[in-house]
Amino acid sequence: MNVCGLDFGTSNSTIGVYKDNKPSMVPLEQDDRQQWQSTLPSALFFAFEDDQISFGRSAMRRYTAGESGRLMRSMKNIMGSAFMGETTQVKRRHYSFEEIIGFFIQSLKQRAEHYLGEAAGAIDSVVLGRPVFFNDDNPGLDSEAEQRLLNVARSVGFANVSFQYEPIAAAFDYEQKVTQEELALIVDIGGGTSDFTIVRLSPERHRLTERREDFLANHGVHIGGTDFDRRLSVSGVMHHFGMGEPLAHRPTLKMPGHYYFDLATWHKIHLLYDQSVLRELRELRPTLQNKRPLDRLLDLLTHRQGHRLASMVEAAKMELSSTTETTIALSMILESFDDLENCSITRLQLEQSLSADCERIFSALDQTVAQAGLKPGQIDTVFTTGGSTALPLIRQGVRAAMPEAKLVAGDLYNSVGSGLLTEALKRYQ
Ligand SMILES: Nc1ncnc2c1ncn2[C@@H]1O[C@H](COP(=O)(O)OP(=O)(O)OP(=O)(O)O)[C@@H](O)[C@H]1O
Ligand SMILES: [Mg+2]
């Protein structure tokens, strides 16, 4: 029997397997410098020319190179949402979101099987990660999301499928390095969700299969890096495309905001490429005094550059983790506009636009501690993982919430997948 731990993330996915008698994260794809990486960005590109589907960095590359096709990112955000049962059209075919996620998970499985070698045979058993809540408010949609992910895993050939909360998996990963008993708070802030677990860890406990009593609280909220991208885009970029522009005859009325929220939301961008939306926008043109920003928007949508803009906003956000000011080169995507200033963004601006989201994240963290019946001073260690924990604002918030605890910064991307493999080995072998 071959087992794996599979972390299907909103932004990045990983898969852990047992090879040559040791656990290992599968090298999934080479990056631009030909270095193998254990992450596969959770992106698909349906190319219209050759009808091929590409995944990960390769999907992003083909899209950015201007090939005609459809890019999809953040598919996990759709799970747990009201859109989940819908289909989406690519060329003339309609695909369900389960089918699309199935293509992606199948590609992960194939890469892992290739890594194990043909002689090892297929991987038939998986522990899949899941956020504490796929949906914060609707338990029905939450369990439906898990059921759909289960169906997807079965459909790509996993005979044994089970789930583990992502922060619990991260706890098992961290526990491998623990030398004495400690009470830990695990903080996993990724692209889609912020998840928390409070757990008693020790080398002895690590060997046990039944750990229910060690987990004192699990909690989470559906906010993550893709929400931060949206906030930054709306507050710092969208005015270049007409957001907030007053209508000429009724200056108290402004350009409708929903176009901009969709353009700033990864999984909704493609909706704006629809001819009917372009028509609506063109009809608004005469009602605007300043038409330039809307012309930019029309140019951007006609050339299907929405995801490219969102990628540039995300890159700016990430850069602001290490610098205090950066620019988004709008001229790169709007070549015919010579009046364009590049869009400058400061860390302060980013942090102001994230303040409400951060408040909700840290309130969920406080609730986790309260649910466990603890005071912050009783937590020995805070272990952080997930790409968004690289943000200085998040790191400062964790420090402020837990002033006395030891902070351990884990691997940003691999902790969950590695912990899911630990769990898979216990459950299936
Ligand atoms: N240096 C950085 N500064 C700020 N954000 C970052 C940085 N590096 C990565 N991120 C953000 O981290 C997120 C991806 O993190 P990760 O891969 O842990 O998420 P995920 O596991 O795919 O999502 P989830 O677990 O929520 O489903 C993205 O939103 C990305 O922009
Ligand atoms: Mg994650």
Short mmCIF file of C-alpha atoms and ligand atoms in Angstrom, two decimals:
data_model
loop_
_atom_site.label_atom_id
_atom_site.label_comp_id
_atom_site.label_asym_id
_atom_site.label_seq_id
_atom_site.Cartn_x
_atom_site.Cartn_y
_atom_site.Cartn_z
CA MET A 1 0.00 0.00 0.00
CA ASN A 2 1.31 3.49 -0.89
CA VAL A 3 0.11 6.35 1.26
CA CYS A 4 0.38 10.12 1.03
CA GLY A 5 -0.53 13.33 2.82
CA LEU A 6 -2.05 15.86 0.44
CA ASP A 7 -2.40 19.55 1.25
CA PHE A 8 -4.67 21.06 -1.38
CA GLY A 9 -4.16 24.76 -0.63
CA THR A 10 -5.91 27.87 -1.87
CA SER A 11 -2.63 29.19 -3.30
CA ASN A 12 -0.15 26.28 -3.11
CA SER A 13 -0.43 22.52 -2.81
CA THR A 14 2.03 19.93 -1.52
CA ILE A 15 2.14 16.17 -1.23
CA GLY A 16 4.22 14.06 1.16
CA VAL A 17 5.15 10.40 0.57
CA TYR A 18 7.33 7.71 2.11
CA LYS A 19 10.31 6.95 -0.11
CA ASP A 20 13.55 5.06 0.61
CA ASN A 21 12.35 4.45 4.17
CA LYS A 22 11.84 8.08 5.02
CA PRO A 23 9.14 10.71 4.76
CA SER A 24 9.69 13.18 1.98
CA MET A 25 7.92 16.09 0.32
CA VAL A 26 7.55 15.39 -3.40
CA PRO A 27 9.50 17.77 -5.68
CA LEU A 28 6.52 18.81 -7.78
CA GLU A 29 7.72 21.37 -10.28
CA GLN A 30 10.79 23.31 -11.35
CA ASP A 31 10.72 27.06 -10.85
CA ASP A 32 12.07 29.68 -13.28
CA ARG A 33 15.64 28.95 -12.13
CA GLN A 34 15.19 25.21 -12.83
CA GLN A 35 15.15 24.45 -9.07
CA TRP A 36 12.73 21.72 -8.01
CA GLN A 37 10.10 22.98 -5.57
CA SER A 38 7.81 21.01 -3.26
CA THR A 39 4.93 23.39 -3.95
CA LEU A 40 2.64 23.35 -6.96
CA PRO A 41 0.75 26.67 -7.18
CA SER A 42 -2.97 25.78 -7.15
CA ALA A 43 -3.55 27.07 -10.69
CA LEU A 44 -4.80 25.53 -13.95
CA PHE A 45 -4.63 26.89 -17.47
CA PHE A 46 -6.95 25.56 -20.15
CA ALA A 47 -5.13 26.43 -23.38
CA PHE A 48 -7.49 27.07 -26.29
CA GLU A 49 -4.90 26.46 -29.03
CA ASP A 50 -3.80 22.93 -28.17
CA ASP A 51 -6.61 21.99 -25.72
CA GLN A 52 -4.02 21.07 -23.09
CA ILE A 53 -4.42 21.72 -19.37
CA SER A 54 -1.30 23.02 -17.59
CA PHE A 55 -0.82 23.22 -13.85
CA GLY A 56 1.09 25.32 -11.33
CA ARG A 57 3.90 27.61 -12.46
CA SER A 58 3.56 26.30 -15.98
CA ALA A 59 -0.11 27.39 -16.02
CA MET A 60 0.87 30.86 -14.83
CA ARG A 61 3.66 31.06 -17.41
CA ARG A 62 1.42 30.19 -20.35
CA TYR A 63 -1.20 32.67 -19.21
CA THR A 64 1.34 35.44 -18.65
CA ALA A 65 2.90 34.80 -22.06
CA GLY A 66 -0.46 35.82 -23.53
CA GLU A 67 -1.58 32.41 -24.82
CA SER A 68 -5.26 32.27 -25.44
CA GLY A 69 -7.02 30.24 -22.76
CA ARG A 70 -8.59 30.33 -19.32
CA LEU A 71 -6.66 30.57 -16.05
CA MET A 72 -8.09 29.37 -12.77
CA ARG A 73 -6.64 30.04 -9.34
CA SER A 74 -7.97 29.85 -5.76
CA MET A 75 -10.36 27.01 -6.65
CA LYS A 76 -10.48 26.03 -2.97
CA ASN A 77 -12.21 29.34 -2.17
CA ILE A 78 -15.16 28.06 -4.17
CA MET A 79 -15.49 24.97 -1.96
CA GLY A 80 -17.78 25.88 0.92
CA SER A 81 -19.30 28.76 -1.08
CA ALA A 82 -22.69 28.93 -2.74
CA PHE A 83 -20.97 28.57 -6.16
CA MET A 84 -19.83 25.05 -5.36
CA GLY A 85 -22.52 23.15 -7.23
CA GLU A 86 -22.25 25.31 -10.35
CA THR A 87 -20.45 24.64 -13.58
CA THR A 88 -18.16 26.90 -15.55
CA GLN A 89 -17.77 27.09 -19.29
CA VAL A 90 -14.40 26.63 -20.94
CA LYS A 91 -14.71 26.96 -24.71
CA ARG A 92 -17.82 24.95 -25.49
CA ARG A 93 -17.62 22.55 -22.54
CA HIS A 94 -19.14 22.98 -19.11
CA TYR A 95 -17.07 21.67 -16.20
CA SER A 96 -18.16 21.25 -12.61
CA PHE A 97 -15.75 22.67 -10.06
CA GLU A 98 -15.28 19.13 -8.75
CA GLU A 99 -14.06 18.04 -12.18
CA ILE A 100 -11.61 20.94 -12.32
CA ILE A 101 -10.28 20.30 -8.82
CA GLY A 102 -10.10 16.62 -9.86
CA PHE A 103 -7.75 17.48 -12.76
CA PHE A 104 -5.50 19.33 -10.34
CA ILE A 105 -5.45 16.64 -7.63
CA GLN A 106 -4.87 13.96 -10.24
CA SER A 107 -1.86 15.87 -11.48
CA LEU A 108 -0.49 16.02 -7.91
CA LYS A 109 -1.06 12.28 -7.51
CA GLN A 110 0.67 11.50 -10.81
CA ARG A 111 3.68 13.64 -9.92
CA ALA A 112 3.99 11.81 -6.58
CA GLU A 113 3.68 8.39 -8.27
CA HIS A 114 6.31 9.37 -10.81
CA TYR A 115 8.60 10.40 -7.94
CA LEU A 116 8.11 7.05 -6.19
CA GLY A 117 8.94 5.23 -9.43
CA GLU A 118 6.86 2.93 -11.58
CA ALA A 119 7.82 -0.17 -9.60
CA ALA A 120 6.20 1.26 -6.46
CA GLY A 121 2.74 1.21 -8.07
CA ALA A 122 -0.15 3.60 -7.50
CA ILE A 123 -0.79 5.63 -4.36
CA ASP A 124 -4.10 4.37 -3.03
CA SER A 125 -4.47 6.00 0.39
CA VAL A 126 -4.56 9.67 1.30
CA VAL A 127 -5.04 11.91 4.28
CA LEU A 128 -6.34 15.19 2.90
CA GLY A 129 -6.02 18.44 4.77
CA ARG A 130 -9.03 20.61 5.34
CA PRO A 131 -9.48 24.03 6.98
CA VAL A 132 -11.28 24.06 10.32
CA PHE A 133 -14.16 25.73 8.48
CA PHE A 134 -14.70 25.67 4.71
CA ASN A 135 -17.54 28.06 5.52
CA ASP A 136 -17.61 30.15 8.71
CA ASP A 137 -21.37 30.48 8.99
CA ASN A 138 -23.01 27.51 7.32
CA PRO A 139 -22.29 24.02 8.73
CA GLY A 140 -24.35 22.46 5.89
CA LEU A 141 -22.10 23.98 3.21
CA ASP A 142 -19.05 23.03 5.27
CA SER A 143 -19.86 19.32 5.38
CA GLU A 144 -20.92 19.42 1.73
CA ALA A 145 -17.49 20.82 0.84
CA GLU A 146 -15.76 17.93 2.63
CA GLN A 147 -18.04 15.43 0.91
CA ARG A 148 -17.23 16.93 -2.49
CA LEU A 149 -13.50 16.82 -1.80
CA LEU A 150 -13.94 13.18 -0.78
CA ASN A 151 -15.72 12.47 -4.09
CA VAL A 152 -12.94 14.20 -5.99
CA ALA A 153 -10.27 12.13 -4.22
CA ARG A 154 -12.18 8.89 -4.96
CA SER A 155 -12.69 9.88 -8.59
CA VAL A 156 -8.95 10.21 -9.19
CA GLY A 157 -8.28 6.75 -7.79
CA PHE A 158 -7.67 7.03 -4.05
CA ALA A 159 -9.37 4.00 -2.46
CA ASN A 160 -8.85 5.16 1.14
CA VAL A 161 -9.57 8.80 1.87
CA SER A 162 -9.69 10.53 5.23
CA PHE A 163 -9.32 14.10 6.50
CA GLN A 164 -7.38 16.02 9.07
CA TYR A 165 -7.60 19.67 10.05
CA GLU A 166 -4.71 21.57 8.50
CA PRO A 167 -3.48 23.17 11.77
CA ILE A 168 -3.52 19.75 13.50
CA ALA A 169 -1.35 18.41 10.68
CA ALA A 170 1.03 21.35 11.16
CA ALA A 171 1.15 20.49 14.87
CA PHE A 172 2.26 16.93 14.07
CA ASP A 173 4.99 18.32 11.85
CA TYR A 174 6.26 20.65 14.56
CA GLU A 175 6.03 17.89 17.19
CA GLN A 176 8.85 15.99 15.48
CA LYS A 177 11.21 18.69 16.77
CA VAL A 178 9.76 18.97 20.29
CA THR A 179 12.04 17.63 23.05
CA GLN A 180 9.77 17.97 26.10
CA GLU A 181 6.08 18.36 26.83
CA GLU A 182 4.68 21.74 25.83
CA LEU A 183 1.35 23.43 25.27
CA ALA A 184 1.42 24.88 21.77
CA LEU A 185 -0.76 27.21 19.75
CA ILE A 186 -0.51 26.46 16.04
CA VAL A 187 -1.20 29.40 13.72
CA ASP A 188 -1.66 28.57 10.01
CA ILE A 189 -2.48 31.60 7.86
CA GLY A 190 -2.50 30.71 4.17
CA GLY A 191 -4.15 32.03 1.03
CA GLY A 192 -7.76 31.27 1.97
CA THR A 193 -8.11 30.65 5.68
CA SER A 194 -6.57 31.38 9.08
CA ASP A 195 -6.63 28.28 11.28
CA PHE A 196 -5.71 27.70 14.91
CA THR A 197 -5.18 24.70 17.15
CA ILE A 198 -4.15 24.40 20.77
CA VAL A 199 -2.46 21.12 21.52
CA ARG A 200 -0.34 19.33 24.10
CA LEU A 201 2.78 18.05 22.35
CA SER A 202 5.63 15.77 23.45
CA PRO A 203 7.96 13.14 21.96
CA GLU A 204 6.04 10.38 23.83
CA ARG A 205 2.63 11.60 22.70
CA HIS A 206 3.92 11.81 19.11
CA ARG A 207 4.06 8.00 18.98
CA LEU A 208 0.40 7.55 20.02
CA THR A 209 -2.34 7.00 17.45
CA GLU A 210 -5.25 8.35 19.49
CA ARG A 211 -4.65 12.03 20.23
CA ARG A 212 -8.14 13.44 20.69
CA GLU A 213 -7.57 14.45 24.30
CA ASP A 214 -4.41 16.38 23.47
CA PHE A 215 -6.32 18.85 21.31
CA LEU A 216 -7.89 21.50 23.49
CA ALA A 217 -9.37 23.73 20.77
CA ASN A 218 -9.61 24.12 16.98
CA HIS A 219 -10.92 27.24 15.38
CA GLY A 220 -10.59 29.22 12.17
CA VAL A 221 -11.89 31.98 9.98
CA HIS A 222 -12.25 32.24 6.22
CA ILE A 223 -9.72 35.04 5.74
CA GLY A 224 -6.30 34.67 4.15
CA GLY A 225 -3.81 36.07 1.68
CA THR A 226 -6.24 36.18 -1.26
CA ASP A 227 -8.46 38.50 0.84
CA PHE A 228 -5.39 40.64 1.55
CA ASP A 229 -4.74 40.83 -2.20
CA ARG A 230 -8.34 41.95 -2.75
CA ARG A 231 -8.14 44.63 -0.04
CA LEU A 232 -4.90 46.00 -1.41
CA SER A 233 -6.21 46.00 -4.95
CA VAL A 234 -9.42 47.83 -4.01
CA SER A 235 -7.73 50.40 -1.78
CA GLY A 236 -4.59 51.06 -3.83
CA VAL A 237 -5.08 50.07 -7.47
CA MET A 238 -8.68 50.05 -8.64
CA HIS A 239 -9.05 53.86 -8.77
CA HIS A 240 -6.71 53.73 -11.81
CA PHE A 241 -9.49 51.77 -13.52
CA GLY A 242 -12.36 54.06 -12.54
CA MET A 243 -13.42 52.86 -9.11
CA GLY A 244 -15.03 55.79 -7.26
CA GLU A 245 -15.27 57.87 -10.45
CA PRO A 246 -18.38 60.13 -10.21
CA LEU A 247 -21.04 59.90 -12.91
CA ALA A 248 -21.26 63.22 -14.82
CA HIS A 249 -24.96 63.99 -14.39
CA ARG A 250 -25.32 62.72 -10.83
CA PRO A 251 -21.97 63.36 -9.10
CA THR A 252 -23.22 61.77 -5.89
CA LEU A 253 -23.42 58.48 -7.80
CA LYS A 254 -20.21 56.66 -8.62
CA MET A 255 -19.11 53.87 -10.95
CA PRO A 256 -20.71 50.68 -9.60
CA GLY A 257 -18.23 49.04 -7.22
CA HIS A 258 -19.04 45.39 -7.97
CA TYR A 259 -16.94 45.32 -11.17
CA TYR A 260 -13.90 46.27 -9.13
CA PHE A 261 -14.54 43.82 -6.31
CA ASP A 262 -14.81 41.03 -8.90
CA LEU A 263 -11.64 42.21 -10.66
CA ALA A 264 -9.83 42.09 -7.31
CA THR A 265 -11.11 38.58 -6.44
CA TRP A 266 -9.09 35.75 -7.99
CA HIS A 267 -11.94 33.33 -8.66
CA LYS A 268 -14.31 35.99 -10.07
CA ILE A 269 -12.05 37.77 -12.55
CA HIS A 270 -13.14 35.67 -15.55
CA LEU A 271 -16.79 36.75 -15.06
CA LEU A 272 -15.79 40.22 -16.26
CA TYR A 273 -14.54 38.92 -19.61
CA ASP A 274 -18.11 38.12 -20.61
CA GLN A 275 -19.32 40.14 -23.62
CA SER A 276 -22.43 41.26 -21.72
CA VAL A 277 -20.26 42.83 -18.97
CA LEU A 278 -18.10 44.60 -21.54
CA ARG A 279 -21.28 45.93 -23.15
CA GLU A 280 -22.59 47.22 -19.80
CA LEU A 281 -19.30 48.97 -19.15
CA ARG A 282 -19.26 50.57 -22.60
CA GLU A 283 -22.80 51.85 -21.96
CA LEU A 284 -21.56 53.58 -18.80
CA ARG A 285 -18.85 55.44 -20.71
CA PRO A 286 -20.99 58.44 -21.82
CA THR A 287 -22.12 58.99 -18.22
CA LEU A 288 -18.56 59.61 -17.01
CA GLN A 289 -16.85 62.97 -17.02
CA ASN A 290 -13.38 61.45 -16.86
CA LYS A 291 -13.45 58.53 -19.29
CA ARG A 292 -9.76 57.61 -19.18
CA PRO A 293 -9.94 55.22 -16.19
CA LEU A 294 -12.87 53.31 -17.70
CA ASP A 295 -10.98 53.07 -21.01
CA ARG A 296 -8.12 51.45 -19.09
CA LEU A 297 -10.55 48.98 -17.54
CA LEU A 298 -12.02 48.13 -20.95
CA ASP A 299 -8.54 47.67 -22.40
CA LEU A 300 -7.52 45.43 -19.47
CA LEU A 301 -10.64 43.26 -19.80
CA THR A 302 -10.52 43.04 -23.59
CA HIS A 303 -6.95 41.79 -23.37
CA ARG A 304 -7.87 39.43 -20.50
CA GLN A 305 -5.19 40.83 -18.22
CA GLY A 306 -7.18 40.61 -14.98
CA HIS A 307 -5.23 37.72 -13.45
CA ARG A 308 -1.99 39.37 -14.47
CA LEU A 309 -2.99 42.49 -12.55
CA ALA A 310 -4.00 40.36 -9.54
CA SER A 311 -0.60 38.61 -9.68
CA MET A 312 1.15 41.98 -9.69
CA VAL A 313 -0.87 43.12 -6.67
CA GLU A 314 0.00 39.88 -4.85
CA ALA A 315 3.69 40.31 -5.72
CA ALA A 316 3.58 43.89 -4.36
CA LYS A 317 2.01 42.64 -1.12
CA MET A 318 4.72 40.02 -0.73
CA GLU A 319 7.45 42.52 -1.46
CA LEU A 320 6.08 44.81 1.24
CA SER A 321 6.97 42.09 3.78
CA SER A 322 10.63 43.03 3.24
CA THR A 323 10.48 46.64 1.99
CA THR A 324 8.39 49.63 3.03
CA GLU A 325 7.46 50.89 -0.43
CA THR A 326 6.99 49.34 -3.85
CA THR A 327 5.43 50.07 -7.25
CA ILE A 328 3.04 48.16 -9.48
CA ALA A 329 4.04 48.72 -13.10
CA LEU A 330 0.61 49.23 -14.68
CA SER A 331 2.29 50.24 -17.95
CA MET A 332 3.34 46.59 -18.37
CA ILE A 333 -0.28 45.54 -18.87
CA LEU A 334 -1.67 48.67 -20.49
CA GLU A 335 0.87 49.36 -23.17
CA SER A 336 -1.29 51.76 -25.19
CA PHE A 337 -1.80 54.25 -22.33
CA ASP A 338 1.04 56.73 -22.20
CA ASP A 339 -0.52 58.88 -19.45
CA LEU A 340 -0.22 56.11 -16.86
CA GLU A 341 1.65 56.66 -13.66
CA ASN A 342 2.97 53.52 -12.05
CA CYS A 343 1.08 52.74 -8.91
CA SER A 344 3.13 53.28 -5.75
CA ILE A 345 2.15 51.48 -2.55
CA THR A 346 3.61 51.71 0.93
CA ARG A 347 3.63 49.13 3.70
CA LEU A 348 1.59 51.53 5.81
CA GLN A 349 -1.11 51.68 3.11
CA LEU A 350 -1.17 47.88 2.92
CA GLU A 351 -1.43 47.57 6.68
CA GLN A 352 -4.27 50.09 6.84
CA SER A 353 -6.21 48.17 4.21
CA LEU A 354 -5.72 44.91 6.15
CA SER A 355 -6.66 46.23 9.58
CA ALA A 356 -10.28 44.96 9.63
CA ASP A 357 -9.26 41.50 8.35
CA CYS A 358 -6.47 41.29 10.92
CA GLU A 359 -8.86 42.25 13.68
CA ARG A 360 -11.08 39.29 12.74
CA ILE A 361 -8.10 36.93 12.51
CA PHE A 362 -6.78 37.91 15.93
CA SER A 363 -10.22 37.81 17.46
CA ALA A 364 -10.48 34.18 16.20
CA LEU A 365 -7.07 33.51 17.78
CA ASP A 366 -8.31 34.92 21.12
CA GLN A 367 -11.47 32.80 20.85
CA THR A 368 -9.35 29.68 20.32
CA VAL A 369 -7.48 30.35 23.56
CA ALA A 370 -10.76 31.03 25.38
CA GLN A 371 -12.34 27.84 23.96
CA ALA A 372 -9.47 25.85 25.43
CA GLY A 373 -10.23 27.45 28.82
CA LEU A 374 -6.78 29.04 28.90
CA LYS A 375 -5.17 32.44 29.38
CA PRO A 376 -2.53 33.55 26.83
CA GLY A 377 0.19 33.27 29.52
CA GLN A 378 -0.41 29.49 29.76
CA ILE A 379 0.67 28.83 26.15
CA ASP A 380 4.34 27.76 26.00
CA THR A 381 4.95 27.99 22.26
CA VAL A 382 3.37 29.53 19.19
CA PHE A 383 4.23 27.68 15.97
CA THR A 384 3.48 29.64 12.79
CA THR A 385 3.10 28.31 9.25
CA GLY A 386 1.36 29.37 6.00
CA GLY A 387 2.61 31.99 3.53
CA SER A 388 0.71 34.89 5.10
CA THR A 389 2.61 34.53 8.38
CA ALA A 390 5.49 36.22 6.52
CA LEU A 391 3.59 39.53 6.81
CA PRO A 392 5.15 41.77 9.50
CA LEU A 393 1.66 42.88 10.54
CA ILE A 394 0.66 39.26 11.24
CA ARG A 395 3.91 38.50 13.06
CA GLN A 396 3.47 41.58 15.26
CA GLY A 397 -0.14 40.60 15.97
CA VAL A 398 0.90 37.10 17.07
CA ARG A 399 3.62 38.57 19.31
CA ALA A 400 1.15 41.03 20.86
CA ALA A 401 -1.46 38.29 21.49
CA MET A 402 1.09 35.95 23.09
CA PRO A 403 3.75 38.19 24.66
CA GLU A 404 5.24 35.47 26.87
CA ALA A 405 5.25 32.47 24.53
CA LYS A 406 8.25 31.19 22.58
CA LEU A 407 7.69 31.90 18.87
CA VAL A 408 8.74 29.21 16.40
CA ALA A 409 8.48 30.17 12.72
CA GLY A 410 7.90 26.94 10.79
CA ASP A 411 8.33 26.30 7.09
CA LEU A 412 5.83 28.57 5.32
CA TYR A 413 4.61 25.96 2.84
CA ASN A 414 5.48 22.39 3.88
CA SER A 415 4.37 21.91 7.48
CA VAL A 416 0.79 20.90 6.73
CA GLY A 417 1.67 18.40 3.98
CA SER A 418 4.43 16.87 6.10
CA GLY A 419 2.07 16.50 9.09
CA LEU A 420 -0.62 14.95 6.87
CA LEU A 421 1.90 12.32 5.78
CA THR A 422 2.75 11.55 9.44
CA GLU A 423 -0.97 11.02 9.99
CA ALA A 424 -1.34 8.88 6.85
CA LEU A 425 1.47 6.57 7.98
CA LYS A 426 -0.27 6.11 11.36
CA ARG A 427 -3.72 5.57 9.88
CA TYR A 428 -2.94 3.28 6.99
CA GLN A 429 0.26 1.37 7.78
N1 LIG B 1 6.45 37.11 1.88
C1 LIG B 1 5.12 37.13 1.92
N2 LIG B 1 4.45 38.18 2.42
C2 LIG B 1 3.10 38.21 2.45
N3 LIG B 1 2.32 37.22 2.00
C3 LIG B 1 2.93 36.13 1.50
C4 LIG B 1 4.36 36.03 1.44
N4 LIG B 1 4.67 34.82 0.89
C5 LIG B 1 3.49 34.23 0.61
N5 LIG B 1 2.45 35.01 0.96
C6 LIG B 1 1.02 34.74 0.79
O1 LIG B 1 0.73 33.49 1.37
C7 LIG B 1 -0.40 32.92 0.71
C8 LIG B 1 -0.08 31.49 0.35
O2 LIG B 1 0.23 30.79 1.51
P1 LIG B 1 0.05 29.20 1.58
O3 LIG B 1 0.71 28.57 0.44
O4 LIG B 1 0.43 28.81 2.95
O5 LIG B 1 -1.54 29.13 1.40
P2 LIG B 1 -2.41 27.85 1.10
O6 LIG B 1 -1.94 26.73 1.95
O7 LIG B 1 -2.43 27.62 -0.36
O8 LIG B 1 -3.86 28.37 1.56
P3 LIG B 1 -4.91 27.75 2.60
O9 LIG B 1 -4.17 26.91 3.56
O10 LIG B 1 -5.51 28.96 3.25
O11 LIG B 1 -5.86 27.01 1.76
C9 LIG B 1 -0.65 33.75 -0.55
O12 LIG B 1 -1.76 34.60 -0.34
C10 LIG B 1 0.63 34.57 -0.66
O13 LIG B 1 0.41 35.82 -1.29
MG MG B 2 -2.46 25.97 3.76
#
